[in-house]
Short mmCIF file of C-alpha atoms in Angstrom, two decimals:
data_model
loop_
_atom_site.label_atom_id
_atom_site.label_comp_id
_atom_site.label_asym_id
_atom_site.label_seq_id
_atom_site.Cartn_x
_atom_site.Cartn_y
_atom_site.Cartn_z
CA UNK A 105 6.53 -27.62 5.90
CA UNK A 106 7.27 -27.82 9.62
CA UNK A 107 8.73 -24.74 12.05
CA UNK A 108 12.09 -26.62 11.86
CA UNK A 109 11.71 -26.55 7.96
CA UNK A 110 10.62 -22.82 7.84
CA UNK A 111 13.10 -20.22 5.65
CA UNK A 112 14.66 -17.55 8.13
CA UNK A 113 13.22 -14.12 6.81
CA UNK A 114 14.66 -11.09 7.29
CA UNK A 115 14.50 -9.13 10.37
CA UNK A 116 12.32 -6.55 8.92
CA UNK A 117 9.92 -9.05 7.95
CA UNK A 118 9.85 -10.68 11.30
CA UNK A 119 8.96 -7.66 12.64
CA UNK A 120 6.55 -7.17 10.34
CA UNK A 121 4.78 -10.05 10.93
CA UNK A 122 5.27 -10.09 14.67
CA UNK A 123 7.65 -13.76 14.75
CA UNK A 124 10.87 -11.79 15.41
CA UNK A 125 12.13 -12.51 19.18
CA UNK A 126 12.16 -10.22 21.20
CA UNK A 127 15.36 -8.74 23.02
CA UNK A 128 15.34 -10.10 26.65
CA UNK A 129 16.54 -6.86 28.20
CA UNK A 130 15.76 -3.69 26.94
CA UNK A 131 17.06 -0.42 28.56
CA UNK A 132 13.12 0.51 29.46
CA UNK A 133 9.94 -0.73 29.52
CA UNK A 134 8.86 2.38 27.39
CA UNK A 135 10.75 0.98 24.27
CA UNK A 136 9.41 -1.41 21.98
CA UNK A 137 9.36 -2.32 18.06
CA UNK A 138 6.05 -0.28 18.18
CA UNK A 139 7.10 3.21 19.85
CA UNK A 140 10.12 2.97 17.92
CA UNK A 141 8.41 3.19 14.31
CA UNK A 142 5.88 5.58 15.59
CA UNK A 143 8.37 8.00 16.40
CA UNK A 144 10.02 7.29 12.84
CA UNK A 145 6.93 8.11 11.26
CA UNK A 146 5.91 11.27 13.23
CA UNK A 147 9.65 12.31 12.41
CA UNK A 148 9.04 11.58 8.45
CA UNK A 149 5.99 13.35 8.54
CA UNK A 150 7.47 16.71 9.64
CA UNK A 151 10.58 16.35 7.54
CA UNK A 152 10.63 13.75 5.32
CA UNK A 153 11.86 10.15 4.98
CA UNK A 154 15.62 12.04 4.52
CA UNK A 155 15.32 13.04 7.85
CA UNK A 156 14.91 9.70 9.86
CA UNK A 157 18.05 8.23 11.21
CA UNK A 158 18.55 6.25 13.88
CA UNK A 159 19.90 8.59 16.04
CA UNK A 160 17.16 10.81 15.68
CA UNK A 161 14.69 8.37 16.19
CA UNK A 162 16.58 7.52 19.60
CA UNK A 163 16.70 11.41 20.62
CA UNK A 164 13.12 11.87 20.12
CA UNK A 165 12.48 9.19 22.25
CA UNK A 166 14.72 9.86 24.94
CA UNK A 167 17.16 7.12 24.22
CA UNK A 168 20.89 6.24 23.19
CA UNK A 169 21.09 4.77 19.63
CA UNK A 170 22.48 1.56 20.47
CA UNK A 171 19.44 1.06 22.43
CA UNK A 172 17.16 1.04 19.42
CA UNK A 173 19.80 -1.67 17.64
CA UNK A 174 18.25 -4.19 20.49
CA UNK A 175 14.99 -3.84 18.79
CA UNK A 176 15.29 -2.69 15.12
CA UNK A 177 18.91 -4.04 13.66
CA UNK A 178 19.24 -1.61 10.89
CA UNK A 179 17.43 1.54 8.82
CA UNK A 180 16.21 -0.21 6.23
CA UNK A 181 14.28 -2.43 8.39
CA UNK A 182 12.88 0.64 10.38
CA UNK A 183 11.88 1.93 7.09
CA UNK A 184 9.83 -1.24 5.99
CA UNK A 185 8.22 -1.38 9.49
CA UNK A 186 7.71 2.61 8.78
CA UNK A 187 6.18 2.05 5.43
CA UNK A 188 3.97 -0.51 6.71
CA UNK A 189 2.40 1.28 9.55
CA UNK A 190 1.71 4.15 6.90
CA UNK A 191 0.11 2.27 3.82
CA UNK A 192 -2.19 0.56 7.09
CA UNK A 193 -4.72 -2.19 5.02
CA UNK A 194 -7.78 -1.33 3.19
CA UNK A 195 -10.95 -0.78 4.92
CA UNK A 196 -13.94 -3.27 4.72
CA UNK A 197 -15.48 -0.60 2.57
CA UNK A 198 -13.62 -0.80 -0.14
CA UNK A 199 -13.79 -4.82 -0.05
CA UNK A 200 -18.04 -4.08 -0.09
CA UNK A 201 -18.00 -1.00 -2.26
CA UNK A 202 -19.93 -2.70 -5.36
CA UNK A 203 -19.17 -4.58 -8.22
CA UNK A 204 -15.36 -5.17 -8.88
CA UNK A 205 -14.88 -1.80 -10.78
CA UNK A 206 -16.47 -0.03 -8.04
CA UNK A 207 -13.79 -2.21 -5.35
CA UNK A 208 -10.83 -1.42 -7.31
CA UNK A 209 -11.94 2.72 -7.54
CA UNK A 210 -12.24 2.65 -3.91
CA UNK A 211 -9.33 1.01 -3.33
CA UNK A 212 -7.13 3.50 -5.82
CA UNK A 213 -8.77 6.56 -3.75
CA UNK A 214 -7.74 4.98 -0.15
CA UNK A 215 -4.05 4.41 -1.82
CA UNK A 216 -3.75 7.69 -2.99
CA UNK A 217 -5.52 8.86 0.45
CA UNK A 218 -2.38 7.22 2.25
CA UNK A 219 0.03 8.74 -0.14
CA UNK A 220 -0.64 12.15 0.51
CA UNK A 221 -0.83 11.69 4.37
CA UNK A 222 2.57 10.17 4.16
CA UNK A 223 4.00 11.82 1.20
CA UNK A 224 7.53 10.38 2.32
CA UNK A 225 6.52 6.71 1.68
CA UNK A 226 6.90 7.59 -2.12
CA UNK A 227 10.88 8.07 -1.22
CA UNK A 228 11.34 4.55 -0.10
CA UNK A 229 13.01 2.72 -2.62
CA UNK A 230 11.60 0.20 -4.89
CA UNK A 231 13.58 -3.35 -4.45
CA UNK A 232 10.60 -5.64 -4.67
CA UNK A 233 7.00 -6.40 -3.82
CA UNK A 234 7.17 -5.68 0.51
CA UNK A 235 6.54 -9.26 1.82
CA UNK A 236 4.41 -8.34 5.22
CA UNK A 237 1.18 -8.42 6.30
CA UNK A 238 -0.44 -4.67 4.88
CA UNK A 239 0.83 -4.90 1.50
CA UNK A 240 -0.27 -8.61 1.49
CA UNK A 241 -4.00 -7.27 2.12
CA UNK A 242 -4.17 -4.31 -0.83
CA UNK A 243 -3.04 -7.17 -2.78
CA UNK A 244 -5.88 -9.62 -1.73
CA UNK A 245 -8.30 -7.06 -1.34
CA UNK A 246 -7.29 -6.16 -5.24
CA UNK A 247 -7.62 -10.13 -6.16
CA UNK A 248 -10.68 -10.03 -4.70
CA UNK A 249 -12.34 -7.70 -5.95
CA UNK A 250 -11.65 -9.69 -9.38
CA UNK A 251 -12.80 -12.80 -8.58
CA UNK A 252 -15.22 -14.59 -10.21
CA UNK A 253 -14.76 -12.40 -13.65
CA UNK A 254 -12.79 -15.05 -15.69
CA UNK A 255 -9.77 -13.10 -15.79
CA UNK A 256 -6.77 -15.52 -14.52
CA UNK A 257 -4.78 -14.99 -11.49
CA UNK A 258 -1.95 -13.26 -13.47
CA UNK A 259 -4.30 -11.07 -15.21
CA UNK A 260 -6.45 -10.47 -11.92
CA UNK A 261 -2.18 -9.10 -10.10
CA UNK A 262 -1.97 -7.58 -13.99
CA UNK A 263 -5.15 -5.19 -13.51
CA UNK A 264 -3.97 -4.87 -9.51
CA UNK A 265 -0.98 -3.51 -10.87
CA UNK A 266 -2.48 -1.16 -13.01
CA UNK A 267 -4.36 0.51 -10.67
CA UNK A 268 -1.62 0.71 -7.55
CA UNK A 269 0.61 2.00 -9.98
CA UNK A 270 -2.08 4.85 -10.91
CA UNK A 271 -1.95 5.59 -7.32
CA UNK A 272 1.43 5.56 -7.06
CA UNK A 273 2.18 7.98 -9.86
CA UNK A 274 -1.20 10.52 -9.21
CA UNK A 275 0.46 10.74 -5.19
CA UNK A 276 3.94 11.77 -6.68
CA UNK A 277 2.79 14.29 -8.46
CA UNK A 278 0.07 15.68 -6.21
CA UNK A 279 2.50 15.30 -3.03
CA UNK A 280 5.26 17.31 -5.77
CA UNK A 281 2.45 20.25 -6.03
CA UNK A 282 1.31 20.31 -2.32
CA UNK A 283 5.08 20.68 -1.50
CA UNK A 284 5.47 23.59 -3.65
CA UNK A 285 2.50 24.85 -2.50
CA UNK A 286 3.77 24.65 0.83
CA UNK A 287 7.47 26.06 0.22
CA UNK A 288 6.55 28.93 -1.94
CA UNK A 289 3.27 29.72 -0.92
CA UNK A 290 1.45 29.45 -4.52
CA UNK A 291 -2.26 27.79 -4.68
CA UNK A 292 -3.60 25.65 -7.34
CA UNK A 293 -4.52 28.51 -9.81
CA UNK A 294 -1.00 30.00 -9.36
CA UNK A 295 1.28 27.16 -9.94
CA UNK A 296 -1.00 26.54 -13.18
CA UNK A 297 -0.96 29.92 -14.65
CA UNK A 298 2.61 29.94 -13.85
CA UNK A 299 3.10 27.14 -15.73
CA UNK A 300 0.90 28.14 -18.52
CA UNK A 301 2.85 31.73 -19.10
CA UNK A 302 6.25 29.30 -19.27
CA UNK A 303 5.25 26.79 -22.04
CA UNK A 304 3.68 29.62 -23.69
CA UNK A 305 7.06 31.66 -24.06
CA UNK A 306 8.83 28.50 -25.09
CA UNK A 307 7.07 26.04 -26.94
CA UNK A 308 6.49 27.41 -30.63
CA UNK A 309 4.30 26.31 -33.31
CA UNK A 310 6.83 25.71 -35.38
CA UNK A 311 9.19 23.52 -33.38
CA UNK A 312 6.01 21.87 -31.32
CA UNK A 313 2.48 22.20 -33.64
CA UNK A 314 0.72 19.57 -31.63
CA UNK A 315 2.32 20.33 -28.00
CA UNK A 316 1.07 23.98 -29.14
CA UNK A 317 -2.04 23.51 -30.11
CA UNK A 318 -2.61 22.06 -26.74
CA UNK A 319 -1.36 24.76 -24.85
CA UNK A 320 -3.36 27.15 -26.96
CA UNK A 321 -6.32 25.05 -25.76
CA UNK A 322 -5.53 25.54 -22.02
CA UNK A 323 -4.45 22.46 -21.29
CA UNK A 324 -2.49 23.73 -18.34
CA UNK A 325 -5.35 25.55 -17.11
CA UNK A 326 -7.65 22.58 -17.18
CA UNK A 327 -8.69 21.59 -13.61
CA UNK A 328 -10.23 18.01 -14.49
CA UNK A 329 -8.02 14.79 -13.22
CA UNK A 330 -5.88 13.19 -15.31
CA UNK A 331 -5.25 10.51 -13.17
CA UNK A 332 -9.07 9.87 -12.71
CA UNK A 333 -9.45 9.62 -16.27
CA UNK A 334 -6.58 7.57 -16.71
CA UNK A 335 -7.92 4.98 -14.60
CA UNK A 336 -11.17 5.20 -15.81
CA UNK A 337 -10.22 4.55 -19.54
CA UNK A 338 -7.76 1.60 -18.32
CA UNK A 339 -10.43 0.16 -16.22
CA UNK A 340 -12.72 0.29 -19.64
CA UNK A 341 -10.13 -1.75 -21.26
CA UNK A 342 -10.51 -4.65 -18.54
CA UNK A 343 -13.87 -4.29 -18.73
CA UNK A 344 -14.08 -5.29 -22.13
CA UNK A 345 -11.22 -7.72 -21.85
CA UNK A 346 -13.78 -8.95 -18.98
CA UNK A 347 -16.50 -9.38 -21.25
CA UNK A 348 -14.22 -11.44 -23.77
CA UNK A 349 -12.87 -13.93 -20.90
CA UNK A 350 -16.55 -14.59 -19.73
CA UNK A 351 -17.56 -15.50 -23.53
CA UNK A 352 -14.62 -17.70 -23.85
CA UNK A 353 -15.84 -21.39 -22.62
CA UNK A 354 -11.97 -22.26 -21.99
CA UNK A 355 -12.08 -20.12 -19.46
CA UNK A 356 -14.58 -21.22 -17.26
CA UNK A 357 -12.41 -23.04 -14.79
CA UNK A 358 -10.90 -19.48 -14.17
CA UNK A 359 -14.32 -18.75 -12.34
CA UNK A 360 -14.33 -19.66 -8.87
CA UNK A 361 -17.74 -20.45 -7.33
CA UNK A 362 -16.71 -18.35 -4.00
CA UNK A 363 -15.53 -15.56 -5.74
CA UNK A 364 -17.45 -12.16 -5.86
CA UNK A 365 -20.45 -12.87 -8.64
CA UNK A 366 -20.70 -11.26 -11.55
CA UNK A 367 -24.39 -10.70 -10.98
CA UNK A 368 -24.53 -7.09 -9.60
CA UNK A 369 -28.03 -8.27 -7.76
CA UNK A 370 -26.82 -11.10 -6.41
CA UNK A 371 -23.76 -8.78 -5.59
CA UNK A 372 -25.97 -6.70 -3.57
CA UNK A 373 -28.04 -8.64 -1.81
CA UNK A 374 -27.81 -8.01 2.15
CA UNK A 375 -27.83 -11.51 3.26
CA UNK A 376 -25.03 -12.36 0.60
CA UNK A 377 -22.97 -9.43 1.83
CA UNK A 378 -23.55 -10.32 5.93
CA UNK A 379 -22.36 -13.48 4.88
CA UNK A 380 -19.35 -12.05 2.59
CA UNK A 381 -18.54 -10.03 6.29
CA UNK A 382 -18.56 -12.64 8.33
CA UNK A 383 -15.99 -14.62 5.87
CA UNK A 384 -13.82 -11.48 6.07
CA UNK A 385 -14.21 -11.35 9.74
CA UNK A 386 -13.37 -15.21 10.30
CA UNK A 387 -10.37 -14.55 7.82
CA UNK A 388 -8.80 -11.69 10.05
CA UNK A 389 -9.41 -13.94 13.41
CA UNK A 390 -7.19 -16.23 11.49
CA UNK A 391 -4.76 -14.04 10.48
CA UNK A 392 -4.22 -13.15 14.15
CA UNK A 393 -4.49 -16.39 15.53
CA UNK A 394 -1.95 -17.40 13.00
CA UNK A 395 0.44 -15.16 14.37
CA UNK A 396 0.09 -15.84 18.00
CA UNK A 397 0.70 -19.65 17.57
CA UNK A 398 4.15 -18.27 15.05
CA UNK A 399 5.37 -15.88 17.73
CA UNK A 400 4.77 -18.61 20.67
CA UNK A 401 6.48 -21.02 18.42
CA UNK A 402 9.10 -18.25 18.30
CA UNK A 403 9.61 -18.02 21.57
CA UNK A 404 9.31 -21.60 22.92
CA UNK A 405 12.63 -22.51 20.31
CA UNK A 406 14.26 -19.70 22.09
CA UNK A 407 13.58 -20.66 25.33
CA UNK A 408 14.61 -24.46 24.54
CA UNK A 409 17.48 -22.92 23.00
CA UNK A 410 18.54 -21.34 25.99
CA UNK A 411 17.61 -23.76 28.29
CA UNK A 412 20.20 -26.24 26.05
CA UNK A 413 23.21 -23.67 26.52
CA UNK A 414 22.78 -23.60 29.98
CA UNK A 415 22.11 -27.18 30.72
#
C-alpha cells in the first residue's frame, strides 16, 4: 500500500504515533503535543482523570484553551495520548525474564506496577484495543513471550488477554483500597477487620452456609493475594493446554523456528540471549526509523500541498 493509499487515522492516533502535522504557528515555542500531555498527566495524578479538562490543562501551563486546540483537537484524544505516556512499554526485562511463564509474570507485575502509579488510567473508558505504539508493545512483548509453544496466534492474544485482564482487575481493586486508605486514613489491617465485623453481623448461616463458613474461616482476614493466585492457577491451565499442543503433530506448523525455544537451556544460554538483544535492539531502531521516514512523508505532502494553493 503506498502513502497516497494509506487510511487517515484519527488524530489521537497520529499523535500517537508521531505522523500528525504539526500546527505551523503555535502561540509559543514552550507548547507542544509533549508538554501538553505531561501537564494532563501530572494534573490526573493529583486529582484524577475527572479532573483534566482542557482548560485546566491550558491554566497550568500558562496558556488560553484555544491554544491547546492547535495541537490536541479534542479530550478524548488528550486522554489516549495521556494513557499512553502512562502504561509507557515493557522493559527488556520482562522480554528476558525466563521461560514464557516467567515473561508473562513479569509482565502482569510491571502492568499492575503502572496501574497503581496512575490509578486514573483505570477511568478511561473501554471502546476498543488502543491502536498506538505502547499498547502495540505489551501486546508483542505478550506474543512473544509465547512463541515457539504450539499454541496458535489466537490462543497466544487468548492467554495475553488473560493475564492483562488480571492486571487490570487486581489494579482496580488495589487502587479502590489505597484510595480509601488515603481518604479515611485506615491501613490494611483496618479496612479488613472492618470488613470482617460487617459480613459477620450480616451474613447468617442460615441464609449463606457456604459464604459463612468462609467468613468463619477468616477469609477477610487472610493477607495472601488473590490475584497472584489467580494467575498462577490460570497460567497452570495453559501450561497444560501447552503440553497438549506440543504433543499434537498437527500443530507443528504453529511452532516458529525464531520464536523463544521451549528448551529452558537453550533459553538461557548467554550467547542466545545477546543475540535475542540485539534482535530487540535492531527492532526498536526500526520502529523509530519507521516513524521518521512517516512523519517526513507527513510533512513533505503538506508542504507540496501548500506549495499547490499558493502556486
Amino acid at each position: 500500500m503506498s502513502d497516497v493509499d494509506e487510511p487517515e487515522l484519527p488524530r489521537g492516533v497520529a499523535l500517537a504515533w508521531g505522523i500528525a502535522a504539526n500546527p505551523q504557528r503555535g502561540p509559543k515555542r514552550e507548547m507542544s503535543v509533549e508538554r501538553i500531555v505531561e501537564a494532563a498527566v501530572e494534573i490526573a495524578d493529583a486529582d484524577g482523570l475527572a479532573a483534566v479538562s482542557m482548560a485546566a490543562v491550558a491554566a497550568k501551563l500558562g496558556f488560553t484553551p484555544m491554544s491547546l486546540y492547535r495541537y490536541v483537537s479534542a479530550k478524548d484524544d488528550l486522554v489516549l495520548l495521556m494513557q499512553e505516556e502512562a502504561t509507557g512499554a515493557p522493559s527488556d526485562a520482562s522480554r528476558a525474564a525466563g521461560d514464557w511463564r516467567e515473561q508473562l509474570e513479569a509482565l502482569y507485575r510491571e502492568q499492575l506496577h503502572n496501574y497503581l502509579q496512575h490509578p486514573w488510567v483505570l477511568d478511561v473508558p473501554i471502546t476498543g484495543v488502543p491502536a498506538t505504539p505502547n499498547s502495540a508493545a505489551w501486546m508483542d512483548a505478550g506474543l512473544h513471550a509465547l512463541a515457539g509453544t504450539g499454541l496458535t496466534h489466537e490462543e497466544r492474544l487468548a492467554v495475553m488477554l488473560l493475564v492483562t485482564g488480571t492486571a487490570h482487575w487486581a489494579g482496580t481493586v488495589m487502587a479502590g483500597y489505597a484510595r480509601t486508605q488515603r481518604e479515611r486514613g485506615f491501613d490494611d489491617q483496618s479496612i479488613a477487620s472492618a470488613e470482617d465485623a460487617l459480613f459477620r453481623t450480616l451474613i447468617t448461616a442460615d441464609a449463606y452456609p457456604d459464604l459463612r463458613e468462609a467468613i468463619d474461616a477468616g477469609v477477610f482476614l487472610d493477607e495472601s493475594d488473590p490475584f497472584s493466585f489467580s494467575l498462577a492457577r490460570g497460567l497452570d491451565g495453559v501450561a497444560d493446554f501447552i503440553a497438549e499442543a506440543q504433543r499434537d503433530p498437527a500443530r507443528a506448523t504453529a511452532r516458529e523456528p525464531w520464536g523463544a525455544p521451549a528448551d529452558a537451556e537453550i533459553a538461557g544460554d548467554k550467547k542466545f540471549r545477546e543475540a535475542q538483544k540485539a534482535v530487540r535492539d535492531a527492532e526498536r531502531m526500526l520502529r523509530v526509523a519507521r516513524k521518521a521516514e512517516r512523519q517526513a512523508a507527513r510533512e513533505a505532502r503538506d508542504r507540496h500541498a501548500r506549495q499547490r494553493a499558493e502556486g
